[in-house]
Short mmCIF file of C-alpha atoms and ligand atoms in Angstrom, two decimals:
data_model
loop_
_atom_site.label_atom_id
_atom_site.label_comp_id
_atom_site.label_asym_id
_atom_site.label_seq_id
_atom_site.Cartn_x
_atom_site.Cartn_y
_atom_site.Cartn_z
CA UNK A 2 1.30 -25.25 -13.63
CA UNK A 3 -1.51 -23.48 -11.44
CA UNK A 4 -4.43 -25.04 -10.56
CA UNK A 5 -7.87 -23.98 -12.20
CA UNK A 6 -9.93 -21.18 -11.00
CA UNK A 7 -13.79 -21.40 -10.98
CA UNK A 8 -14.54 -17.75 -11.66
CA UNK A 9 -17.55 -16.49 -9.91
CA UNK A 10 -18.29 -12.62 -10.95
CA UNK A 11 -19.41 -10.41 -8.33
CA UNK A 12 -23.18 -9.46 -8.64
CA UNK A 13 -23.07 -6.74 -6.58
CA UNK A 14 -20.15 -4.56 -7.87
CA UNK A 15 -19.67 -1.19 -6.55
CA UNK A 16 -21.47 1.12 -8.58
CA UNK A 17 -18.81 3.15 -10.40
CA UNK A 18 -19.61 6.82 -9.05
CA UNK A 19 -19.60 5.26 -5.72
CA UNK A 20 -15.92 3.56 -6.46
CA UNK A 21 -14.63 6.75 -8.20
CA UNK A 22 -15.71 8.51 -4.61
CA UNK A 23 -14.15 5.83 -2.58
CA UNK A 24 -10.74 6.08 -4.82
CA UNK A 25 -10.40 9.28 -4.43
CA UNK A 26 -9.18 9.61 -1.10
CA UNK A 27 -8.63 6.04 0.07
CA UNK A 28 -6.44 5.63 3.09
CA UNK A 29 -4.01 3.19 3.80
CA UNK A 30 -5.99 -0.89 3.96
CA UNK A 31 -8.99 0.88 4.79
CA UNK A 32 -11.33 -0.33 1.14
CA UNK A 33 -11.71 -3.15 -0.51
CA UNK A 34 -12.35 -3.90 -4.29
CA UNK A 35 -15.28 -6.46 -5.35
CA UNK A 36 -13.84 -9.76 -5.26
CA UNK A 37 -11.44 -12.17 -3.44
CA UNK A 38 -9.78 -15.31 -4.19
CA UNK A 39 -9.93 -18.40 -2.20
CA UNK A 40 -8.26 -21.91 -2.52
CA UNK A 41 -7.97 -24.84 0.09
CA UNK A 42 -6.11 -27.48 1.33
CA UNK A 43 -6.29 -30.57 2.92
CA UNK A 44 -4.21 -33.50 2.89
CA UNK A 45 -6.20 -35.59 1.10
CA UNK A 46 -6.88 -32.92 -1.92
CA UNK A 47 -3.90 -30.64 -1.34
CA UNK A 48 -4.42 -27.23 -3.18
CA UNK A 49 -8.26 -27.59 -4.46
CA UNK A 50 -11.16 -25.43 -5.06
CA UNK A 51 -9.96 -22.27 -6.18
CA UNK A 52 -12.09 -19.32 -6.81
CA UNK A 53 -12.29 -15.57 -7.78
CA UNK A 54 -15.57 -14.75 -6.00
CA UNK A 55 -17.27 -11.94 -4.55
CA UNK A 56 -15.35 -10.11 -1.69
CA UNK A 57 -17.52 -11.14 1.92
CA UNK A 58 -17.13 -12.22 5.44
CA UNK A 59 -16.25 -15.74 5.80
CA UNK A 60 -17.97 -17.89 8.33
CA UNK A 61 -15.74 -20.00 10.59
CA UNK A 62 -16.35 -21.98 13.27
CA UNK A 63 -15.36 -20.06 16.83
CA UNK A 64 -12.98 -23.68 17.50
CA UNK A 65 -11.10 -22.78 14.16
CA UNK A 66 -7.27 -23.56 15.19
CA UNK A 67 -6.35 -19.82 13.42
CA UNK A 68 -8.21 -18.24 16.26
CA UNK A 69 -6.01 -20.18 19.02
CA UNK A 70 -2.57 -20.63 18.14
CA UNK A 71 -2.75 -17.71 15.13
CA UNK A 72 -1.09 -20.64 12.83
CA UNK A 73 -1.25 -17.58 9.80
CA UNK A 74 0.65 -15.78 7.86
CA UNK A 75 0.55 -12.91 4.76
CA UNK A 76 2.49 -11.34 2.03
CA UNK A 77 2.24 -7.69 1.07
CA UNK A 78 2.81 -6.36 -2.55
CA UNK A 79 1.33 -4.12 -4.58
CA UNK A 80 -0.01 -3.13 -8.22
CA UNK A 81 0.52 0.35 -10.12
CA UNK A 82 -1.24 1.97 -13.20
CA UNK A 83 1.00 3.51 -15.49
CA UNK A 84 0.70 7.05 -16.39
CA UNK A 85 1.85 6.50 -19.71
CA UNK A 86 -0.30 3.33 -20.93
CA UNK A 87 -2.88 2.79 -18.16
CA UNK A 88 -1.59 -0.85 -17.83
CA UNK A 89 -1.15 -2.35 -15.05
CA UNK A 90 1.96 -4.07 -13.18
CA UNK A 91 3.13 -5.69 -10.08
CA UNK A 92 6.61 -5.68 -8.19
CA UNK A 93 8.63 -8.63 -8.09
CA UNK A 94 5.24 -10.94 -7.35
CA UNK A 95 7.20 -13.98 -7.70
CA UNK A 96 9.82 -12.72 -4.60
CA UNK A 97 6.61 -12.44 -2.79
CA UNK A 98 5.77 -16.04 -3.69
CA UNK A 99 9.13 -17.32 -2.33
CA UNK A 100 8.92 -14.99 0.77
CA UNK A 101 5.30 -16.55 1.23
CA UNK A 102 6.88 -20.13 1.04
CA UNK A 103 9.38 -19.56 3.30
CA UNK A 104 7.12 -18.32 6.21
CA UNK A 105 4.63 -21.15 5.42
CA UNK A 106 8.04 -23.57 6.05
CA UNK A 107 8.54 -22.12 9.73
CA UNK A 108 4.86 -22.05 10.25
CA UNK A 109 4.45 -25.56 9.31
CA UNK A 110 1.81 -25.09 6.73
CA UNK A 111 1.69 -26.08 3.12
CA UNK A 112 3.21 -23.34 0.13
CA UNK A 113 1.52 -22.68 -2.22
CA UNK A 114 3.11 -22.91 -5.91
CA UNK A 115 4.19 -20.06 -7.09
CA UNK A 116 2.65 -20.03 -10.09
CA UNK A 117 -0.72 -20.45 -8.62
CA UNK A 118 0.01 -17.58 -5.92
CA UNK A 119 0.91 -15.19 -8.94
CA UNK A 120 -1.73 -16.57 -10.69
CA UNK A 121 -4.21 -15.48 -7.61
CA UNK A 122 -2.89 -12.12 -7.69
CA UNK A 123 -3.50 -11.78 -11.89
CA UNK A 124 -6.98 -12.72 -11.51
CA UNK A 125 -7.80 -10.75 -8.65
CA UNK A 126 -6.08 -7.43 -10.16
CA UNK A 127 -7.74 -8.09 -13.52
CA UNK A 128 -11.35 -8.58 -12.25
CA UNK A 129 -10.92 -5.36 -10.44
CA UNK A 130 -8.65 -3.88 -12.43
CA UNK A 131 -11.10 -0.55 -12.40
CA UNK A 132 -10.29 -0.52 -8.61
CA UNK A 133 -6.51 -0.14 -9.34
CA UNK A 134 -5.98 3.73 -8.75
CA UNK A 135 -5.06 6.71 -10.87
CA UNK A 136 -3.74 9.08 -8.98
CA UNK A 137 0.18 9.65 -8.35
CA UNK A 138 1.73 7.81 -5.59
CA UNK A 139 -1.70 5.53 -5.00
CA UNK A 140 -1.68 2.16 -5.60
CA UNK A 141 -3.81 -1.09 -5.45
CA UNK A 142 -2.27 -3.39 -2.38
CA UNK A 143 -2.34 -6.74 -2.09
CA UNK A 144 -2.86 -8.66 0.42
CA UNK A 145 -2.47 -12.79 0.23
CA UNK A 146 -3.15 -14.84 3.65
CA UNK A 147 -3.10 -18.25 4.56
CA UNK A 148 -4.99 -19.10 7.79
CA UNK A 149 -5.32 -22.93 9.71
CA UNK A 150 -8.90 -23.98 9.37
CA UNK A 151 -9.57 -27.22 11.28
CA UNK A 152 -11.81 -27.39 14.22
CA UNK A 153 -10.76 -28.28 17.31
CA UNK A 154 -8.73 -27.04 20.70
CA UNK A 155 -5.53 -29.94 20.16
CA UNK A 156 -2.39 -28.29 19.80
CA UNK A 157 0.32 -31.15 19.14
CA UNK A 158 -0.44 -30.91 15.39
CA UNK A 159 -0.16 -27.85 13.21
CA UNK A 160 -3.65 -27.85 11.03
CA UNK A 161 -4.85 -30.16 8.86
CA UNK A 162 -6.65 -27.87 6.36
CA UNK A 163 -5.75 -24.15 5.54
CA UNK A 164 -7.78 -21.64 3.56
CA UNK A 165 -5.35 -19.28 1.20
CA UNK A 166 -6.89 -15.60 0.33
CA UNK A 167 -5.93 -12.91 -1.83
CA UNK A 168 -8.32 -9.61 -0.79
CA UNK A 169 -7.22 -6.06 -2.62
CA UNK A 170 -6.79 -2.55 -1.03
CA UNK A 171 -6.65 0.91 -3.36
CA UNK A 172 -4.11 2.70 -1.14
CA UNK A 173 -2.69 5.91 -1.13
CA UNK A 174 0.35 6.37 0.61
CA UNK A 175 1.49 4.82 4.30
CA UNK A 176 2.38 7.27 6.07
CA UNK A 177 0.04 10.63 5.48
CA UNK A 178 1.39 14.47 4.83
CA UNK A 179 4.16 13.36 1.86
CA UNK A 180 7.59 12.55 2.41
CA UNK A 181 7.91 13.82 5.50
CA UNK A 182 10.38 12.25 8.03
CA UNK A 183 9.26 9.83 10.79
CA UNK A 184 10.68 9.71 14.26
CA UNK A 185 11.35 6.62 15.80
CA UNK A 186 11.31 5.14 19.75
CA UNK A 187 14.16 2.79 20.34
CA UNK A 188 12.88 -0.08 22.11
CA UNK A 189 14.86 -1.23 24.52
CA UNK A 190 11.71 -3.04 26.58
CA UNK A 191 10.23 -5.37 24.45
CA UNK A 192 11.68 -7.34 21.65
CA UNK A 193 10.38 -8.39 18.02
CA UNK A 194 12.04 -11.63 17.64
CA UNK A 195 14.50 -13.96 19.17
CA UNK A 196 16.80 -16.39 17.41
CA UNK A 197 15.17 -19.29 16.16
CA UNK A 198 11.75 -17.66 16.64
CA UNK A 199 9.70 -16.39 13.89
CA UNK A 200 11.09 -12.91 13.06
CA UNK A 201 11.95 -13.92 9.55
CA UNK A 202 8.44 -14.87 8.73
CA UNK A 203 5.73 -12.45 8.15
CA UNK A 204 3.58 -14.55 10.74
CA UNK A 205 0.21 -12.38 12.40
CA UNK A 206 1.91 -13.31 15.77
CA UNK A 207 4.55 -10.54 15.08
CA UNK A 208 2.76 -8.22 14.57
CA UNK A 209 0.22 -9.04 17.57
CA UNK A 210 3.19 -8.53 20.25
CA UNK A 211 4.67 -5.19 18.78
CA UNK A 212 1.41 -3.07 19.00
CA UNK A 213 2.45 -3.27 22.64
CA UNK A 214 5.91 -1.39 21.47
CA UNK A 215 4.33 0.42 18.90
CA UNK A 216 1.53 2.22 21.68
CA UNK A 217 4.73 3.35 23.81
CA UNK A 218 6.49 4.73 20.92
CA UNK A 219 3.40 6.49 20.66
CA UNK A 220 3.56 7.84 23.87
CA UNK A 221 7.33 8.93 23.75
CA UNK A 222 5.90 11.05 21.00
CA UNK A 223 7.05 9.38 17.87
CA UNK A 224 6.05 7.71 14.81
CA UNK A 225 7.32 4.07 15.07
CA UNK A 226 8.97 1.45 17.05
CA UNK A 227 12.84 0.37 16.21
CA UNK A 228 13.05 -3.02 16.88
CA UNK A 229 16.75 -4.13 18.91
CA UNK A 230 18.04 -7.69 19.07
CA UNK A 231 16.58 -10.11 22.01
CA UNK A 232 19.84 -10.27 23.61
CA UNK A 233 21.88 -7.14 23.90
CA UNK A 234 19.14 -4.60 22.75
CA UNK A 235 21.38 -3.04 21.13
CA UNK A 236 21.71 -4.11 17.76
CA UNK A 237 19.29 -2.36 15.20
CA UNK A 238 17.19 -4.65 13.61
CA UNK A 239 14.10 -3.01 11.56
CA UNK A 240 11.01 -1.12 12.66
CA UNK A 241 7.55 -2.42 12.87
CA UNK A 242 6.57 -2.89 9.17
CA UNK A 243 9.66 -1.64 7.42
CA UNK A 244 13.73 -2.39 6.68
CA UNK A 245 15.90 0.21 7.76
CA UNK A 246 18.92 1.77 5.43
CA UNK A 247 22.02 3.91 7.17
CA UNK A 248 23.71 6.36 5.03
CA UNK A 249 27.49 7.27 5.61
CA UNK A 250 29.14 9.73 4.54
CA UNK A 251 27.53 12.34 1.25
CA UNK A 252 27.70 13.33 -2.61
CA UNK A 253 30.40 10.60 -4.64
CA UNK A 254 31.63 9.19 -1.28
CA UNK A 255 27.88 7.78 -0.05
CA UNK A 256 27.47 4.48 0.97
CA UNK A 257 24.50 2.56 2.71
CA UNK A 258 24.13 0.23 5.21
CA UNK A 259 21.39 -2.17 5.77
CA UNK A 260 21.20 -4.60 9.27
CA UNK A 261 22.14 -8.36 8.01
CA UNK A 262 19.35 -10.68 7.93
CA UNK A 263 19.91 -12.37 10.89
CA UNK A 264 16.76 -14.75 10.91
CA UNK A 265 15.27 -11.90 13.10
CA UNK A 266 13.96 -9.48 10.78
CA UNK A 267 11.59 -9.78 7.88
CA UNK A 268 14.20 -9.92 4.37
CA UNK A 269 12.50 -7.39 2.73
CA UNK A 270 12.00 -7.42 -1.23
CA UNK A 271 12.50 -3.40 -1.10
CA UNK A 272 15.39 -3.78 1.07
CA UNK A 273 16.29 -6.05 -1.30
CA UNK A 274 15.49 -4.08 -4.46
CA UNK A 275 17.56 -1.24 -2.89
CA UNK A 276 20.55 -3.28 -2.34
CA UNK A 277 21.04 -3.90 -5.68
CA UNK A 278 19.67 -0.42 -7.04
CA UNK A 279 21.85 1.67 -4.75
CA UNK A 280 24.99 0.18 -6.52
CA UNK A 281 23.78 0.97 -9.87
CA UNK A 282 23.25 4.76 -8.93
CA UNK A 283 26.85 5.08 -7.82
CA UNK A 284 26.32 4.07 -4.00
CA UNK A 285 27.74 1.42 -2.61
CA UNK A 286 25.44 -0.81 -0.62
CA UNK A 287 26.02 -3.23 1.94
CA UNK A 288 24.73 -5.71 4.93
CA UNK A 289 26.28 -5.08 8.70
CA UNK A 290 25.18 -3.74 11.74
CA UNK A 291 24.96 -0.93 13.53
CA UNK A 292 24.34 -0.46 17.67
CA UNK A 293 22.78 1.93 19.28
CA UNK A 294 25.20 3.94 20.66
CA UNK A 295 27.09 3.80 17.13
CA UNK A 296 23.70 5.30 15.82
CA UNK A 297 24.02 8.05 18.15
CA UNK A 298 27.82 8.94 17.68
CA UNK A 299 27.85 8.26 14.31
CA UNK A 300 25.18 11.26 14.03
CA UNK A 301 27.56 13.41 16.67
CA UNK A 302 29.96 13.11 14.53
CA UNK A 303 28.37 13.76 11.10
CA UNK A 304 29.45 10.21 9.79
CA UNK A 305 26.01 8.94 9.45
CA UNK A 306 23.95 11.40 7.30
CA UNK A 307 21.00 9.77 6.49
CA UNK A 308 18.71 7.40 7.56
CA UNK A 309 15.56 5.67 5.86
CA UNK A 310 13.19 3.00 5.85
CA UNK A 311 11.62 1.04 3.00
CA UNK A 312 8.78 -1.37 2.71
CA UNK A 313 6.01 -2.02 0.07
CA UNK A 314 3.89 0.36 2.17
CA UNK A 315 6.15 2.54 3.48
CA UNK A 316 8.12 2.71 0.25
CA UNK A 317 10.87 4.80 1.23
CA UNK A 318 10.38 6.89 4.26
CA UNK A 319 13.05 9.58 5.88
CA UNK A 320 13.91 8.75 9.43
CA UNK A 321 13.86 11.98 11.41
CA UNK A 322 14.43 11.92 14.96
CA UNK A 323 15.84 9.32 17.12
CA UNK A 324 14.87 8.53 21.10
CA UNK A 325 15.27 6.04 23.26
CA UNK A 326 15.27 6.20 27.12
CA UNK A 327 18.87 7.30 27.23
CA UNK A 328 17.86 10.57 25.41
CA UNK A 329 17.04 11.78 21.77
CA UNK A 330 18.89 12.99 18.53
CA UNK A 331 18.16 14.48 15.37
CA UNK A 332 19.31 13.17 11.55
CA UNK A 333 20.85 15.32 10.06
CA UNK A 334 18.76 18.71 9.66
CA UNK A 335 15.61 15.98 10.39
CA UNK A 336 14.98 17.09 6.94
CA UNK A 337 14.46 14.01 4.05
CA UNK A 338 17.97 13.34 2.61
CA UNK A 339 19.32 13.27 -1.35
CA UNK A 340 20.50 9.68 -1.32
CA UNK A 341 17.32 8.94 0.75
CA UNK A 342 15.43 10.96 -2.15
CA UNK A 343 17.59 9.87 -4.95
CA UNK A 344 17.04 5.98 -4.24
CA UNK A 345 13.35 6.83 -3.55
CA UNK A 346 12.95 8.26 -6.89
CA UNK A 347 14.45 5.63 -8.93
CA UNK A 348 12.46 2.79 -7.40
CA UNK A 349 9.07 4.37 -7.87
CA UNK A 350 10.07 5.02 -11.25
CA UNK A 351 10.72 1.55 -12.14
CA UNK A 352 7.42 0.68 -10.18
CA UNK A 353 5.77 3.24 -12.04
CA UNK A 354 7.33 2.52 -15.52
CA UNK A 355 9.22 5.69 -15.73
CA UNK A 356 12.63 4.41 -15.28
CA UNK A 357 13.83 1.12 -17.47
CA UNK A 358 13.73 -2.11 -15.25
CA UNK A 359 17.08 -3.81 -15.65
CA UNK A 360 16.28 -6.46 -13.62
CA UNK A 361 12.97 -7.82 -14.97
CA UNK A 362 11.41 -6.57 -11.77
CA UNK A 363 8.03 -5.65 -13.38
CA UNK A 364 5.43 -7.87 -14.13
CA UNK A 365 2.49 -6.95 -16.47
CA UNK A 366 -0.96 -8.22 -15.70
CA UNK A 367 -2.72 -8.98 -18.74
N1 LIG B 21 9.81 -5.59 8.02
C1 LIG B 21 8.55 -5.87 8.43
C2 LIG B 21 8.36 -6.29 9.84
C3 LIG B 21 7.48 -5.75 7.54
O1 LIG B 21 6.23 -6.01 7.94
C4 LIG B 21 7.73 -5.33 6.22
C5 LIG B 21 6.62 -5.17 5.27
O2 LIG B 21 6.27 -6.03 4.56
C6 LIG B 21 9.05 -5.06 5.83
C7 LIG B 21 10.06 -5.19 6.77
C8 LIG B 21 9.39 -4.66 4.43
O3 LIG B 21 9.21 -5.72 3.54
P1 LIG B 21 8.85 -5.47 2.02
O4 LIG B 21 9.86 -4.52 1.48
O5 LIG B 21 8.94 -6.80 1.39
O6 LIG B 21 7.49 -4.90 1.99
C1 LIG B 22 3.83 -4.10 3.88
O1 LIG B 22 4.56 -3.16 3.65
O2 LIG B 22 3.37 -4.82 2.99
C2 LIG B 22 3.50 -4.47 5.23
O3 LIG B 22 3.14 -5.58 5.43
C3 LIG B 22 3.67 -3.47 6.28
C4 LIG B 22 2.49 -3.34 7.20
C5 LIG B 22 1.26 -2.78 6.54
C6 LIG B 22 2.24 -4.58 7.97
#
């Protein structure tokens, strides 16, 4: 059972020509609707005053643990209007709820019950359901947080109170300019995540110590950073916000490859998704790994055809052009691939209701 909301309308709501103006061409995480939910915990109370309110700054004390030892973590999901009814619907909520749980396990801070995290996300959505986006491909994001609140500098202790938030984002696509194919900078400097460290949870902390990675792949002149394994570097892992997918081989004998979840990458709920929809469209799927230098003669040799990644942001992205400091390659014709396309277009349309969802995937916000 979730715990009971004290709903406080907004009394300042966008004005709605202002909000149509805004939706219109909205960037990726760059607005936000009218209202937020909050809900905290201490010991003594566990989960306990939980609110829809108005979306604002929060004040915090500068000696709040959160700003130290980044003890916080989020989820990612979104919400999509459907062309056909207007309603509204979000992807596999409750596999964000687990994923959620899980990270707040390695970060030693309290879940949250998954009913009341999908109950966070219904409210929110619903109060600003006029914020959820029309337009093809957009989409309202979600964004639920959990950050360590108590004062004070000690560090043997994880937190002793935490402050949960759900805040909302109309988004139009990740990655601007369509489906076009990103290139990617193997990095073979820094590393994501070590074993036993927190690469499987969608901690801040991760994220802090790739923009490092992310800036040179930037200056090698491409999009994003592939991430290698701590030891070797030389084991593909993911890149910095997305799963990545290897395709072998083309027309009936296709088959994709996705890098085992090793407890060093994030366990994606669209890699997921696509591991059992690739299957179902006649292409066998499966976890393994590929190095490096496999990536690079499997692409000499024409065995590897296609490569993609996938995320809730990224959805399903065509990987272009490959480099690393032992030299560069192209995939393919660096053009976006059909099983890359195919797979692309059948998740959207179950996110978008225009494909049935035979696994219950969709869930409707009243
Ligand atoms: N890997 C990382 C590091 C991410 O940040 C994300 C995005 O959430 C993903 C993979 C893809 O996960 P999902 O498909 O659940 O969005
Ligand atoms: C997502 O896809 O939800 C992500 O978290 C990726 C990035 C924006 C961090």
């Amino acid at each position: 059972m979730s715990i009971e909301f004290d709903i406080r309308l907004s009394d300042h709501r966008t004005p709605a020509d202002e909000r149509e103006r805004l939706l219109e061409n909205p960037g990726f995480g760059q607005i936000f609707t009218d209202h937020m939910i909050t809900i905290r915990w201490d010991a003594e109370h566990g989960w306990h005053d939980a609110r829809l309110e108005a979306y604002a700054p929060l004040t915090l004390d500068p000696a709040t643990a959160v700003f130290h030892y980044a003890q916080e973590l989020f989820e990612g999901l979104k919400a999509y209007r459907r062309a056909d009814d207007g309603s509204i619907v979000a992807f596999r909520p409750y596999a964000n709820a687990a994923r959620f749980n899980a990270s707040c396990e390695r970060m030693a801070m309290p879940p949250v019950p998954e009913e009341t995290f999908v109950r966070s996300l219904e409210l929110l959505v619903d109060a600003d359901r006029d914020w959820v986006p029309t337009q093809e491909g957009h989409s309202l994001y979600l964004r639920p947080f959990i950050i360590a609140t108590q004062r004070g500098l000690g560090v043997n202790s994880p937190s002793s109170s935490y402050l949960f938030i759900v805040i909302a984002s109309p988004s139009a696509a990740y990655f601007t300019g369509g489906i076009k194919p990103v290139s990617v900078w193997l990095s073979e400097e820094y590393t994501r995540a070590a074993p036993g460290g927190t690469g499987a949870a969608k901690c801040g902390g991760n994220y802090a110590a790739a923009f490092v990675a992310q800036a040179q792949a930037v200056k090698e002149g491409c999009d994003q950073v592939v991430w290698l394994d701590a030891n070797e570097h030389r084991w593909v892992e993911e890149m910095g916000g997305m799963n990545l997918f290897f395709v072998y081989g083309s027309g009936a004998e296709a088959r994709v490859m996705t890098p085992s979840l090793t407890g060093t990458l994030l366990p994606g709920i669209t890699r997921d998704s696509l591991l059992k929809l690739a299957p179902d469209l006649g292409v066998p799927a499966a976890e393994g790994r590929i190095s490096t230098d496999q990536w690079r003669e499997g692409n000499a040799s024409g065995e590897l055809t296609e490569v993609f990644a996938c995320g809730t942001a990224a959805v399903i992205t065509p990987v272009g052009r490959v480099k690393s400091a032992k030299g560069e390659w192209l995939i393919g014709s660096g053009e976006p691939g059909p099983v890359t396309m195919r797979l692309r277009e059948e998740l959207v349309g179950i996110q978008y209701g225009d494909r049935p969802d035979p696994y219950g995937w969709i869930h409707k916000i009243a």
